[in-house]
mmJSON file of the N, C-alpha and C atoms, coordinates in Angstrom:
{"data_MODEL":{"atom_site":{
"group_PDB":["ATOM","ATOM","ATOM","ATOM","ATOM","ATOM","ATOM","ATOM","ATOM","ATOM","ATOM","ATOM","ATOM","ATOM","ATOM","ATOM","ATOM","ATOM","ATOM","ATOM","ATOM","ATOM","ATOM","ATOM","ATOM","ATOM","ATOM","ATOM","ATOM","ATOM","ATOM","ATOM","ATOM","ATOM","ATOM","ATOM","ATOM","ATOM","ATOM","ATOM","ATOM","ATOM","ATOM","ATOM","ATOM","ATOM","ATOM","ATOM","ATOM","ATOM","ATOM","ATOM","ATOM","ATOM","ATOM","ATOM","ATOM","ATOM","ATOM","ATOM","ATOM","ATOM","ATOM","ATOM","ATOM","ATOM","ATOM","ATOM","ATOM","ATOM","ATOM","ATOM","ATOM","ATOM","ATOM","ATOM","ATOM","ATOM","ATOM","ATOM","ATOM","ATOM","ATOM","ATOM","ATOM","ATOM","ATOM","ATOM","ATOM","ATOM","ATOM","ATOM","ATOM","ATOM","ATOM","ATOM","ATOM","ATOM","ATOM","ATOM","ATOM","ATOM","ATOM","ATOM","ATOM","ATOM","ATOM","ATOM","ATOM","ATOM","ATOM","ATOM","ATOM","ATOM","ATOM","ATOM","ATOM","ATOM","ATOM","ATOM","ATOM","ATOM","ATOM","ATOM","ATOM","ATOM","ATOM","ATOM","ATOM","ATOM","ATOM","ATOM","ATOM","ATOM","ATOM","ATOM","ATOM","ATOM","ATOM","ATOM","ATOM","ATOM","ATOM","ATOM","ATOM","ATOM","ATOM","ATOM","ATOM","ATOM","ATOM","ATOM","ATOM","ATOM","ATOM","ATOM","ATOM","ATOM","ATOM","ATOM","ATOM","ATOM","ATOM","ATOM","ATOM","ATOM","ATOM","ATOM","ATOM","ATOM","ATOM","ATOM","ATOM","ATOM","ATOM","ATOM","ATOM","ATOM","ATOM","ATOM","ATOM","ATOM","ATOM","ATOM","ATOM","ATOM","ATOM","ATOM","ATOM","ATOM","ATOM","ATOM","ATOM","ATOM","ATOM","ATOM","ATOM","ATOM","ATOM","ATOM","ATOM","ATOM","ATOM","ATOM","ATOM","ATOM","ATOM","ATOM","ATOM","ATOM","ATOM","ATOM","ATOM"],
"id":[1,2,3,4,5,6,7,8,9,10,11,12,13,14,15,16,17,18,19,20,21,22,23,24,25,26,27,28,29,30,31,32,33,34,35,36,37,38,39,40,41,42,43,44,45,46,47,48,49,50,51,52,53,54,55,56,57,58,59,60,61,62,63,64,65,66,67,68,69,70,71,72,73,74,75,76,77,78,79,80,81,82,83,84,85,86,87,88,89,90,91,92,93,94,95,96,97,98,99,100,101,102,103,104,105,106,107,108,109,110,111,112,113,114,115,116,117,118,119,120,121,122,123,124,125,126,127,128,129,130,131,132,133,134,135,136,137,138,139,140,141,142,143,144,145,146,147,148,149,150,151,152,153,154,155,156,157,158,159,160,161,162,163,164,165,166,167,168,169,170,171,172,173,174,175,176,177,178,179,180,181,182,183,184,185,186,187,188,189,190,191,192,193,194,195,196,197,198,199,200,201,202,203,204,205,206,207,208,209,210,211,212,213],
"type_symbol":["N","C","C","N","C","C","N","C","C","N","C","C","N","C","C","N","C","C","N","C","C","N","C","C","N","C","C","N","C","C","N","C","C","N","C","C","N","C","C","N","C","C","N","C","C","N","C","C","N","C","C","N","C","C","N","C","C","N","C","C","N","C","C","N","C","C","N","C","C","N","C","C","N","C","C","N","C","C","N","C","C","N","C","C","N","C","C","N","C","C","N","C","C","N","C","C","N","C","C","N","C","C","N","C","C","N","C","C","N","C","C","N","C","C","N","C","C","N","C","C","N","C","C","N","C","C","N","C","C","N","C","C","N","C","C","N","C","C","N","C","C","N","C","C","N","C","C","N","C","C","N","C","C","N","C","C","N","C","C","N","C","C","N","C","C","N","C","C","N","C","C","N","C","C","N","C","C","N","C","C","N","C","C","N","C","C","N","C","C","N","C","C","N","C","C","N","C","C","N","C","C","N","C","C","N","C","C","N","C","C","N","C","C"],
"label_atom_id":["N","CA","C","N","CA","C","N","CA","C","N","CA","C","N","CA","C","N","CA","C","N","CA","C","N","CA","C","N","CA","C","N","CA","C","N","CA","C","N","CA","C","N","CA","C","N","CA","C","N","CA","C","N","CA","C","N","CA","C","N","CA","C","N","CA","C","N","CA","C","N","CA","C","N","CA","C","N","CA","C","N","CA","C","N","CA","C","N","CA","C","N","CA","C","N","CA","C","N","CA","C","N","CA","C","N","CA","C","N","CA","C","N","CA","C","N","CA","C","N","CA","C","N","CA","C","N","CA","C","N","CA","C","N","CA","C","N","CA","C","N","CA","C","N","CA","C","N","CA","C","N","CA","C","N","CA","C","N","CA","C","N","CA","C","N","CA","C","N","CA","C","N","CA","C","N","CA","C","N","CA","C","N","CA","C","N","CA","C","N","CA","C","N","CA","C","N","CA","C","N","CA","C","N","CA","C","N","CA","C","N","CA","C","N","CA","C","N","CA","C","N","CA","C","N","CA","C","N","CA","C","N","CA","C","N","CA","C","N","CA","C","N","CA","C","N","CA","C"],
"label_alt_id":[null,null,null,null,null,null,null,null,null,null,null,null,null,null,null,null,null,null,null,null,null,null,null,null,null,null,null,null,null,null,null,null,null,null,null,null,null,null,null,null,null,null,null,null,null,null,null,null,null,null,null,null,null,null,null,null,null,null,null,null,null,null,null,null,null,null,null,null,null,null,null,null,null,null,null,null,null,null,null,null,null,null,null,null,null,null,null,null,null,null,null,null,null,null,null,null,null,null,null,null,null,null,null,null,null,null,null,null,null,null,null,null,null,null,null,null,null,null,null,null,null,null,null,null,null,null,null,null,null,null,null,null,null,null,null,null,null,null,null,null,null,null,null,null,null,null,null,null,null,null,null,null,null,null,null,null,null,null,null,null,null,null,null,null,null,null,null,null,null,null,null,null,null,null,null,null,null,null,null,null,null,null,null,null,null,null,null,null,null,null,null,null,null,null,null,null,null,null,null,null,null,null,null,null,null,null,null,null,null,null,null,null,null],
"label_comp_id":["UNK","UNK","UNK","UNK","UNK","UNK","UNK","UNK","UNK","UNK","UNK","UNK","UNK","UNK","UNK","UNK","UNK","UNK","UNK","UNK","UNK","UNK","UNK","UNK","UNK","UNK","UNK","UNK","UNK","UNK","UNK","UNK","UNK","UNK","UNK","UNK","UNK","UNK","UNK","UNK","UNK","UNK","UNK","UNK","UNK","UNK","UNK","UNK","UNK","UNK","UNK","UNK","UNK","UNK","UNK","UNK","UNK","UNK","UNK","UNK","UNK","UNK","UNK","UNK","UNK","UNK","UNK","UNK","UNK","UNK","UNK","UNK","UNK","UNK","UNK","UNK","UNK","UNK","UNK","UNK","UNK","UNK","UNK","UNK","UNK","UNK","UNK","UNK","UNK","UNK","UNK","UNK","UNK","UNK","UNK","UNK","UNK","UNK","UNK","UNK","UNK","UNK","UNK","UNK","UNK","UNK","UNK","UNK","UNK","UNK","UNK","UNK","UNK","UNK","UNK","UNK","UNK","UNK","UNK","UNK","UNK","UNK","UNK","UNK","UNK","UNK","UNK","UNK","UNK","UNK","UNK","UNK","UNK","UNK","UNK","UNK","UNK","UNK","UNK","UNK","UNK","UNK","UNK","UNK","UNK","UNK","UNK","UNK","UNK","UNK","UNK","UNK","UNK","UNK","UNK","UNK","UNK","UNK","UNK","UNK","UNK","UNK","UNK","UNK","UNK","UNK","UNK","UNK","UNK","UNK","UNK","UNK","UNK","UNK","UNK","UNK","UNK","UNK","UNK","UNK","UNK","UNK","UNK","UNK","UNK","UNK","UNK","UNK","UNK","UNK","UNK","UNK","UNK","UNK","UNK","UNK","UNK","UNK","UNK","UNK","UNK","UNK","UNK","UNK","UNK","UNK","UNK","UNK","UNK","UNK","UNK","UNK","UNK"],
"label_asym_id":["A","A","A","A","A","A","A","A","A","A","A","A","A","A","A","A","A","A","A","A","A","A","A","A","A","A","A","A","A","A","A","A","A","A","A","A","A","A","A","A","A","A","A","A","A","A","A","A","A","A","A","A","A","A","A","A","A","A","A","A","A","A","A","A","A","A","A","A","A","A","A","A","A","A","A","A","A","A","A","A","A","A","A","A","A","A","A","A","A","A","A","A","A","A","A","A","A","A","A","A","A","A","A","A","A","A","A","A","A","A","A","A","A","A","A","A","A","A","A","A","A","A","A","A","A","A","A","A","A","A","A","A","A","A","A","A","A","A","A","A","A","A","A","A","A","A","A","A","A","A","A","A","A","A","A","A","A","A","A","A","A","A","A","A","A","A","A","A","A","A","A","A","A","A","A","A","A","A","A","A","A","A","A","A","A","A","A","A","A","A","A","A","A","A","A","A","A","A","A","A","A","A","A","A","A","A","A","A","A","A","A","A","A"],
"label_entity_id":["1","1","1","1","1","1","1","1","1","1","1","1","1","1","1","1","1","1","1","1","1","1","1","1","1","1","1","1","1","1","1","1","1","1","1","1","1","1","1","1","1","1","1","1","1","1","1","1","1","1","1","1","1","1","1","1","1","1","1","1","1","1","1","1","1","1","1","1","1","1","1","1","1","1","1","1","1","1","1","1","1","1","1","1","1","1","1","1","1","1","1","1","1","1","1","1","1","1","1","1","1","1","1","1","1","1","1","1","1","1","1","1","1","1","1","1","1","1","1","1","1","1","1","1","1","1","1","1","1","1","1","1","1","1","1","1","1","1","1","1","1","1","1","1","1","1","1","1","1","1","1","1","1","1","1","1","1","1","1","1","1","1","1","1","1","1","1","1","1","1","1","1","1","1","1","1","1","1","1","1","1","1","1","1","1","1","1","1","1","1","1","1","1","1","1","1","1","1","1","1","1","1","1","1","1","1","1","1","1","1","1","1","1"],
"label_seq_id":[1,1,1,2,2,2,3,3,3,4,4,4,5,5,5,6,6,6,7,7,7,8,8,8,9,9,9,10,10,10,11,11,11,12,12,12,13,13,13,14,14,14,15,15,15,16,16,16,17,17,17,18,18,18,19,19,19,20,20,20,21,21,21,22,22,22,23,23,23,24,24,24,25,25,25,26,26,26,27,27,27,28,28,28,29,29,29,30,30,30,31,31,31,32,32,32,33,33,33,34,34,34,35,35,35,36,36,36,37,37,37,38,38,38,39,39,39,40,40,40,41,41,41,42,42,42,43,43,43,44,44,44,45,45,45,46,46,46,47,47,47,48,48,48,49,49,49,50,50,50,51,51,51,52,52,52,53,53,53,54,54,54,55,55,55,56,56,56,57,57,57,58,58,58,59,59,59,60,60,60,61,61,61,62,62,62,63,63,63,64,64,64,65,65,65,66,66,66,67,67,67,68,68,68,69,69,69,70,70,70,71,71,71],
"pdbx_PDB_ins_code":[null,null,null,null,null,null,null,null,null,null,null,null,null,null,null,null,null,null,null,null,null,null,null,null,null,null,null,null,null,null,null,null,null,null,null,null,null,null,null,null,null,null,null,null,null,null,null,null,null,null,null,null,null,null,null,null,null,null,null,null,null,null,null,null,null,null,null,null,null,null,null,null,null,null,null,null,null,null,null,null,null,null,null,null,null,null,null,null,null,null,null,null,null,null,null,null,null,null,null,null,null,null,null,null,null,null,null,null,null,null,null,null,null,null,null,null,null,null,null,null,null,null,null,null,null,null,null,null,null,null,null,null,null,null,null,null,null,null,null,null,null,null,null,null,null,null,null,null,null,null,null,null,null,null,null,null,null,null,null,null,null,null,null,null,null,null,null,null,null,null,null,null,null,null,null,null,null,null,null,null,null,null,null,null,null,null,null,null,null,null,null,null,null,null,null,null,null,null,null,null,null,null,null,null,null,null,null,null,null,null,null,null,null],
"Cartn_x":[-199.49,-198.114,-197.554,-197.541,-197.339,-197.895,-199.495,-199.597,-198.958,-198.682,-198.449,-196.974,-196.425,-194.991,-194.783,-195.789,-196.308,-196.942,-197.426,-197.739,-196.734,-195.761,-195.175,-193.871,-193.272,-192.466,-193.129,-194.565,-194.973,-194.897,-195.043,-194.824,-192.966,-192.679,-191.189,-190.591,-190.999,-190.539,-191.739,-192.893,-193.764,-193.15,-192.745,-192.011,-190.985,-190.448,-188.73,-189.019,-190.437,-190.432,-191.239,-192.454,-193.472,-192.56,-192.332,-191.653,-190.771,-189.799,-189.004,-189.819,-191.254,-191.972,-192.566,-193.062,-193.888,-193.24,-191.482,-190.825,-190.617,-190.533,-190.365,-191.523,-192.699,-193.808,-194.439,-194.078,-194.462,-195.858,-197.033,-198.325,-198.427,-198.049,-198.704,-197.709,-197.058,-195.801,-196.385,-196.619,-197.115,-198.399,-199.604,-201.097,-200.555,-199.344,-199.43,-199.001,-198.132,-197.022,-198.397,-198.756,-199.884,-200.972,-201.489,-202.458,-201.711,-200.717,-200.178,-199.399,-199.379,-198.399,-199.662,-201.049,-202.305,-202.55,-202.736,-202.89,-202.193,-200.859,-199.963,-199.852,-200.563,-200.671,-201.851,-203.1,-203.759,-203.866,-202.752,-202.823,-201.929,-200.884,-199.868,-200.861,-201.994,-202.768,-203.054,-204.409,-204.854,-203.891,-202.902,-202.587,-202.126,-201.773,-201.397,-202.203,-203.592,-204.431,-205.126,-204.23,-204.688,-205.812,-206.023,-206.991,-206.421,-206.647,-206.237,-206.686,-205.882,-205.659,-206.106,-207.1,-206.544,-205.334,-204.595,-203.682,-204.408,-203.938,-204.627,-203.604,-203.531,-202.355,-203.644,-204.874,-205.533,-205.842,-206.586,-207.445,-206.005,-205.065,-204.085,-203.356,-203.799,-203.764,-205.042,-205.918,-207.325,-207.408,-206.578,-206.891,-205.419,-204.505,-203.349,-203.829,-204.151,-204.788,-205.673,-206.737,-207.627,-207.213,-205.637,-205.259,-204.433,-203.819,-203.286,-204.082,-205.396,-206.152,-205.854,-205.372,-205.676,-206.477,-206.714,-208.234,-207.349],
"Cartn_y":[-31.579,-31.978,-32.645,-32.197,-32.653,-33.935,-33.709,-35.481,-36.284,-36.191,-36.916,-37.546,-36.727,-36.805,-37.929,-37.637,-38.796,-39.847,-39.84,-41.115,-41.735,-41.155,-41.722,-42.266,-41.57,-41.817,-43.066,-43.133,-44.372,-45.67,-45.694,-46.358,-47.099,-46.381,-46.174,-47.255,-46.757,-47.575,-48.496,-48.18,-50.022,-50.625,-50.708,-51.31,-52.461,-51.364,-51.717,-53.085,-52.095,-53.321,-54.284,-54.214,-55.162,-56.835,-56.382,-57.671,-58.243,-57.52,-58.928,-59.791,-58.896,-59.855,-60.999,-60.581,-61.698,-62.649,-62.385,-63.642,-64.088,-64.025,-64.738,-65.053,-64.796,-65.415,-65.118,-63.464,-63.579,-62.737,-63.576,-63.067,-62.139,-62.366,-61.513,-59.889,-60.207,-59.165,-58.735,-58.9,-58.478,-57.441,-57.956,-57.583,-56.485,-56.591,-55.449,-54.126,-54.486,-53.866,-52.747,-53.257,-53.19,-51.836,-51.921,-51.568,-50.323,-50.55,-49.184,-48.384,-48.978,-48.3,-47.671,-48.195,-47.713,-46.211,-46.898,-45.341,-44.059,-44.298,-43.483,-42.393,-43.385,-42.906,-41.795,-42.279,-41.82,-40.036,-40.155,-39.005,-38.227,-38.611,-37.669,-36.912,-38.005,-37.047,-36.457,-36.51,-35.318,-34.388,-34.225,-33.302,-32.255,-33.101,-32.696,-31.235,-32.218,-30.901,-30.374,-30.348,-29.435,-29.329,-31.052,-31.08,-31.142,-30.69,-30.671,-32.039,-32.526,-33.754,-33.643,-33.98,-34.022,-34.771,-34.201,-35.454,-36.403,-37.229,-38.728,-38.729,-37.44,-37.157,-37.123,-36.652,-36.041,-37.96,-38.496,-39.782,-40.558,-40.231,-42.059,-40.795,-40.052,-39.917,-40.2,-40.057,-40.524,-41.821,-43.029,-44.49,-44.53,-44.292,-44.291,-43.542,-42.703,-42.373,-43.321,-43.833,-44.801,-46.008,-46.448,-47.559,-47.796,-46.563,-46.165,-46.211,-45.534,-45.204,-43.712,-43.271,-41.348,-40.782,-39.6,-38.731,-37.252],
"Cartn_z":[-119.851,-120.048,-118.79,-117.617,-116.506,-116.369,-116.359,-115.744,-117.588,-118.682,-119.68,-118.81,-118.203,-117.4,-116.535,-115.559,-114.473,-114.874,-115.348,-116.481,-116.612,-117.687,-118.18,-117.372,-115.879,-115.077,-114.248,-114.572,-113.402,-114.831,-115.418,-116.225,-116.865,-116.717,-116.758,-115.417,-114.162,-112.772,-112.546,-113.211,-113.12,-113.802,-115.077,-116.106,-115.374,-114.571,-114.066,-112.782,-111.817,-110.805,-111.024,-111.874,-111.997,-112.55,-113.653,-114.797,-113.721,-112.809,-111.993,-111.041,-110.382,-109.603,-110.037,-111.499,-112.289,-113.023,-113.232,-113.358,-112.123,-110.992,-110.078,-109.506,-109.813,-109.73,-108.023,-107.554,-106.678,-106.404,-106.581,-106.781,-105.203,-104.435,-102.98,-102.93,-103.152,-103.549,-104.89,-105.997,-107.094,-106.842,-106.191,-105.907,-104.884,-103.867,-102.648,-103.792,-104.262,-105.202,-105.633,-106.685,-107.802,-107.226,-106.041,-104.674,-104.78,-104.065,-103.247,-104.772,-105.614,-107.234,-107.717,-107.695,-108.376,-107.429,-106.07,-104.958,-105.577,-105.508,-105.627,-107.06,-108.225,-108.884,-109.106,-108.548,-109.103,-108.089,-106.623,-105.849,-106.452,-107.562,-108.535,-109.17,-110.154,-111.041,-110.578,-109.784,-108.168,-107.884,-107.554,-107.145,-108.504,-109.599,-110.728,-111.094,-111.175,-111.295,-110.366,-109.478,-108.322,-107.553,-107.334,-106.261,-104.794,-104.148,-102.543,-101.634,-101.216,-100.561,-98.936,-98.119,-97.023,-96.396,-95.524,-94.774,-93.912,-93.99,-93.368,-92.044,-91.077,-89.965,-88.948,-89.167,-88.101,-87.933,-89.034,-88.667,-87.749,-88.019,-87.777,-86.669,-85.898,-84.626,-83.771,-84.486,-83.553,-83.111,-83.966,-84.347,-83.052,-83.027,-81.87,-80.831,-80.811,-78.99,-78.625,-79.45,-79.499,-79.089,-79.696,-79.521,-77.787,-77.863,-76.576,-75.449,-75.763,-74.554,-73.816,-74.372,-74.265,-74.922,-74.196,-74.48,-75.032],
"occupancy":[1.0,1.0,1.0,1.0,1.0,1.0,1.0,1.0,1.0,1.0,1.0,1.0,1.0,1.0,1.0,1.0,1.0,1.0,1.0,1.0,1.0,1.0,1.0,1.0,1.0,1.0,1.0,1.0,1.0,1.0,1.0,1.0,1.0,1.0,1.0,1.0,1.0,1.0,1.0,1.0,1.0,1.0,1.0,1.0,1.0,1.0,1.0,1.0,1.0,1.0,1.0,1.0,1.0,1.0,1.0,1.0,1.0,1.0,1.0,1.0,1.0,1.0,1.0,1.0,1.0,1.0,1.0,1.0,1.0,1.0,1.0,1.0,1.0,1.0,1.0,1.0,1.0,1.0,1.0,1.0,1.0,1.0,1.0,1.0,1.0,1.0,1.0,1.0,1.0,1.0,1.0,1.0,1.0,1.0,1.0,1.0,1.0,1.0,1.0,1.0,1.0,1.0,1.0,1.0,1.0,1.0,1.0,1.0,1.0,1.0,1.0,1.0,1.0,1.0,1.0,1.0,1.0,1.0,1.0,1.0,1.0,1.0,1.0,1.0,1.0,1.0,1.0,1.0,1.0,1.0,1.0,1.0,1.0,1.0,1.0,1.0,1.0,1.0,1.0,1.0,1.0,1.0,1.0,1.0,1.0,1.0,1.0,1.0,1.0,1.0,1.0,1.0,1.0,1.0,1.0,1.0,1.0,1.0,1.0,1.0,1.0,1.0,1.0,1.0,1.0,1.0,1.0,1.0,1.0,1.0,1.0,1.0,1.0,1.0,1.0,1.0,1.0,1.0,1.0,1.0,1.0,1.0,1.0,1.0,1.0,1.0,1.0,1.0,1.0,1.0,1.0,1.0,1.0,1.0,1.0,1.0,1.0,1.0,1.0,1.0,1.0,1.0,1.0,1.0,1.0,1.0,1.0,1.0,1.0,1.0,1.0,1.0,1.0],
"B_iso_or_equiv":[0.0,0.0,0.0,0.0,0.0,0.0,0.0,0.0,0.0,0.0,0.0,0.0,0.0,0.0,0.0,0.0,0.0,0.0,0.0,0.0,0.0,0.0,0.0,0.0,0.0,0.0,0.0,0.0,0.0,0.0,0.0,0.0,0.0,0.0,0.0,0.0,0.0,0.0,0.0,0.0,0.0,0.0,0.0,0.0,0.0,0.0,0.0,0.0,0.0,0.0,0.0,0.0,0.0,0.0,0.0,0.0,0.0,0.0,0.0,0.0,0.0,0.0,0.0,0.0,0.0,0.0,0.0,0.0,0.0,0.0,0.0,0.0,0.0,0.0,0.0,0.0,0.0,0.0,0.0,0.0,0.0,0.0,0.0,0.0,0.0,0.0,0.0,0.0,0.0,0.0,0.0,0.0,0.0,0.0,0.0,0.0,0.0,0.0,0.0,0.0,0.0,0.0,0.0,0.0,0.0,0.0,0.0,0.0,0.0,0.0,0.0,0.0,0.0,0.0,0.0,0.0,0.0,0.0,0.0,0.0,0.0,0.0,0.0,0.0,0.0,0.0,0.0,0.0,0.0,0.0,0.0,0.0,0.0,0.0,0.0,0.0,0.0,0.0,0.0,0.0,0.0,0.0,0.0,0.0,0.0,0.0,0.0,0.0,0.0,0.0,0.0,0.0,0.0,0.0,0.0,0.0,0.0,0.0,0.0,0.0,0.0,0.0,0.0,0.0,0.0,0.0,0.0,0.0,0.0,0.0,0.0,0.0,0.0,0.0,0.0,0.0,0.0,0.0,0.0,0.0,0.0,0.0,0.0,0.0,0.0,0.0,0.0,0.0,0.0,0.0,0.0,0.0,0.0,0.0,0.0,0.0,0.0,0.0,0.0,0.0,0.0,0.0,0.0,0.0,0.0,0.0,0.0,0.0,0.0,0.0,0.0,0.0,0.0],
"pdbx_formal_charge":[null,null,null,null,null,null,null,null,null,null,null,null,null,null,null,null,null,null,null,null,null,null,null,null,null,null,null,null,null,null,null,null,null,null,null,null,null,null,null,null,null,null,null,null,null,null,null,null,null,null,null,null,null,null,null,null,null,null,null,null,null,null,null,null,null,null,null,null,null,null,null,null,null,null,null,null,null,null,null,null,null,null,null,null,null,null,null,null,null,null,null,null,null,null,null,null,null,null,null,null,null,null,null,null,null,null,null,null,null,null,null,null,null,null,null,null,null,null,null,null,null,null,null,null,null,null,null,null,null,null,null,null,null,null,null,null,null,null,null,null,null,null,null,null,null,null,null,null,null,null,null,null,null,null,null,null,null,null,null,null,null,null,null,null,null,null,null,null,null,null,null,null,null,null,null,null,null,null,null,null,null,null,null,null,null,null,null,null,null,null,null,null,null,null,null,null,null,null,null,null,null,null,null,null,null,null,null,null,null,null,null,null,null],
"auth_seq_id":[1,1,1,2,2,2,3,3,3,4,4,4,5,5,5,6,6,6,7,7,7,8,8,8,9,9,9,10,10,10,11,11,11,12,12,12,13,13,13,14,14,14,15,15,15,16,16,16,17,17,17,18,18,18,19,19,19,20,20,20,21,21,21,22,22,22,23,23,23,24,24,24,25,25,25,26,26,26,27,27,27,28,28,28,29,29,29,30,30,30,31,31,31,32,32,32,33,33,33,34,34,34,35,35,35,36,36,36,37,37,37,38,38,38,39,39,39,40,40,40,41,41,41,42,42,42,43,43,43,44,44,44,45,45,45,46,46,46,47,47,47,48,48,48,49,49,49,50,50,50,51,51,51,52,52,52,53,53,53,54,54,54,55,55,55,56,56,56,57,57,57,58,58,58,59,59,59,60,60,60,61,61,61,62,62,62,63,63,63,64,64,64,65,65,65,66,66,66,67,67,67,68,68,68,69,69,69,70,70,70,71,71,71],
"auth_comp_id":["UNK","UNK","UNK","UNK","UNK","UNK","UNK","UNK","UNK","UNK","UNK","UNK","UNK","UNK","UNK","UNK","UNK","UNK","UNK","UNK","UNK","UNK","UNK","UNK","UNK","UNK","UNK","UNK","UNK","UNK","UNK","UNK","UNK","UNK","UNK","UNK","UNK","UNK","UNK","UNK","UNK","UNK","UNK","UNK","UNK","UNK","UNK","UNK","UNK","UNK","UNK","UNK","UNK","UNK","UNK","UNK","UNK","UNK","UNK","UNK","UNK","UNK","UNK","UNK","UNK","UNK","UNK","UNK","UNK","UNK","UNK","UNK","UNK","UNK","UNK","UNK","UNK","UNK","UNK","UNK","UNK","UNK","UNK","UNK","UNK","UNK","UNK","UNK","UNK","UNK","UNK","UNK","UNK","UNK","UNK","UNK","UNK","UNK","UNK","UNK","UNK","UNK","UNK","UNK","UNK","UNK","UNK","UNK","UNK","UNK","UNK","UNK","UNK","UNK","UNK","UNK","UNK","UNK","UNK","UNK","UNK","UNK","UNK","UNK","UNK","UNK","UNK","UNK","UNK","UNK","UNK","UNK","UNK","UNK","UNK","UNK","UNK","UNK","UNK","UNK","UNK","UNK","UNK","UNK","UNK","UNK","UNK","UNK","UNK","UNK","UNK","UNK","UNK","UNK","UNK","UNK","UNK","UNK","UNK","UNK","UNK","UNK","UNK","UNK","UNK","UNK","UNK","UNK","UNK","UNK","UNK","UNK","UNK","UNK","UNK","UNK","UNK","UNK","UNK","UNK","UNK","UNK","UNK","UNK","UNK","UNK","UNK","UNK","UNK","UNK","UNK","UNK","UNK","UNK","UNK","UNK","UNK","UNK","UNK","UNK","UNK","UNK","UNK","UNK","UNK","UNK","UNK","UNK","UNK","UNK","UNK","UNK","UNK"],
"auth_asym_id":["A","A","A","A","A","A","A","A","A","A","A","A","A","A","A","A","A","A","A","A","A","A","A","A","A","A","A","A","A","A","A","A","A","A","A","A","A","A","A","A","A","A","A","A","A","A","A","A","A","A","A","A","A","A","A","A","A","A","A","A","A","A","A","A","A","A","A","A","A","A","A","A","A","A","A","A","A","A","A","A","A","A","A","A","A","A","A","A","A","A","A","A","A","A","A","A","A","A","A","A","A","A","A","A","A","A","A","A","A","A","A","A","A","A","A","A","A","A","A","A","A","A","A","A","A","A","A","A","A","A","A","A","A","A","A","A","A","A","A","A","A","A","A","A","A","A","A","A","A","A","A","A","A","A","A","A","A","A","A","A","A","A","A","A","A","A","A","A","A","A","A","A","A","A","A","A","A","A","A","A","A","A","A","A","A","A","A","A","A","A","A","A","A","A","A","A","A","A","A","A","A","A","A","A","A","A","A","A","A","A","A","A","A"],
"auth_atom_id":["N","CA","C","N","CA","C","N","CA","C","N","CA","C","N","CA","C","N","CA","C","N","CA","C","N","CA","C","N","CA","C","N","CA","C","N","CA","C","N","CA","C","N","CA","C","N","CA","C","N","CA","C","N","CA","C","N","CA","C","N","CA","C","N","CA","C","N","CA","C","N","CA","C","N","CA","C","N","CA","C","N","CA","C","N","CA","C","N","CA","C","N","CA","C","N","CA","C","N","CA","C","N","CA","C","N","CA","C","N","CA","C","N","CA","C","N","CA","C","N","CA","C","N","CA","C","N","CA","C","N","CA","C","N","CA","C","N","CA","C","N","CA","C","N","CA","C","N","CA","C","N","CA","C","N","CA","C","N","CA","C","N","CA","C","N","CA","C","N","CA","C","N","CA","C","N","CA","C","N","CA","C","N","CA","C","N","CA","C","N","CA","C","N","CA","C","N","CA","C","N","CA","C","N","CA","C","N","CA","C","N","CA","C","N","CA","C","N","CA","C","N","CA","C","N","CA","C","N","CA","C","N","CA","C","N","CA","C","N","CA","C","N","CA","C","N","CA","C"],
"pdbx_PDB_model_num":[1,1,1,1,1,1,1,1,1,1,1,1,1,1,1,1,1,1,1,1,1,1,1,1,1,1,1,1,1,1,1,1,1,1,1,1,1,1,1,1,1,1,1,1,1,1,1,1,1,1,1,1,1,1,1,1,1,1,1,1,1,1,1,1,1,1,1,1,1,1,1,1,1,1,1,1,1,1,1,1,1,1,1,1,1,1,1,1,1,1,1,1,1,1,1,1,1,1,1,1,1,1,1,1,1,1,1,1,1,1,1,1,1,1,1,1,1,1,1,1,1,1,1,1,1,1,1,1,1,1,1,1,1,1,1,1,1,1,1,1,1,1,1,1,1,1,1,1,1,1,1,1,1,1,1,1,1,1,1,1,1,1,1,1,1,1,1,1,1,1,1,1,1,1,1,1,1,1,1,1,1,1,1,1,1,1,1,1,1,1,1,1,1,1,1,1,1,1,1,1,1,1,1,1,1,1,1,1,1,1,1,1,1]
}}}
């Protein structure tokens, strides 16, 4: 029932933002849109049924000390 929910709420706000990008015909904005709306969705289902996520906090501090140059 839940993910039928999420489903149907991503569907509901794709609905809403997709159709104004694709009348205005903005394909790079459309494809980013699309990317990060697919991600998002499919970490609702995941968590829906209760798969456990790592946080992506430990990697994108390794990649900034890295970038920084601290140990």
């Amino acid at each position: 029932m839940v993910v039928f929910m999420i489903i149907l709420a991503y569907l509901i706000i794709g609905f809403l933002e997709i159709v104004p990008l694709v009348k205005m015909h903005k394909k790079k904005e459309l494809i980013l849109y699309c990317s990060i709306f697919s991600i998002s969705l499919v970490i609702s289902i995941l968590l829906a049924f209760g798969v456990e996520i790592p946080s992506p906090a430990k990697y994108i501090e390794k990649v900034v000390l890295m970038v920084i140059g601290k140990k």
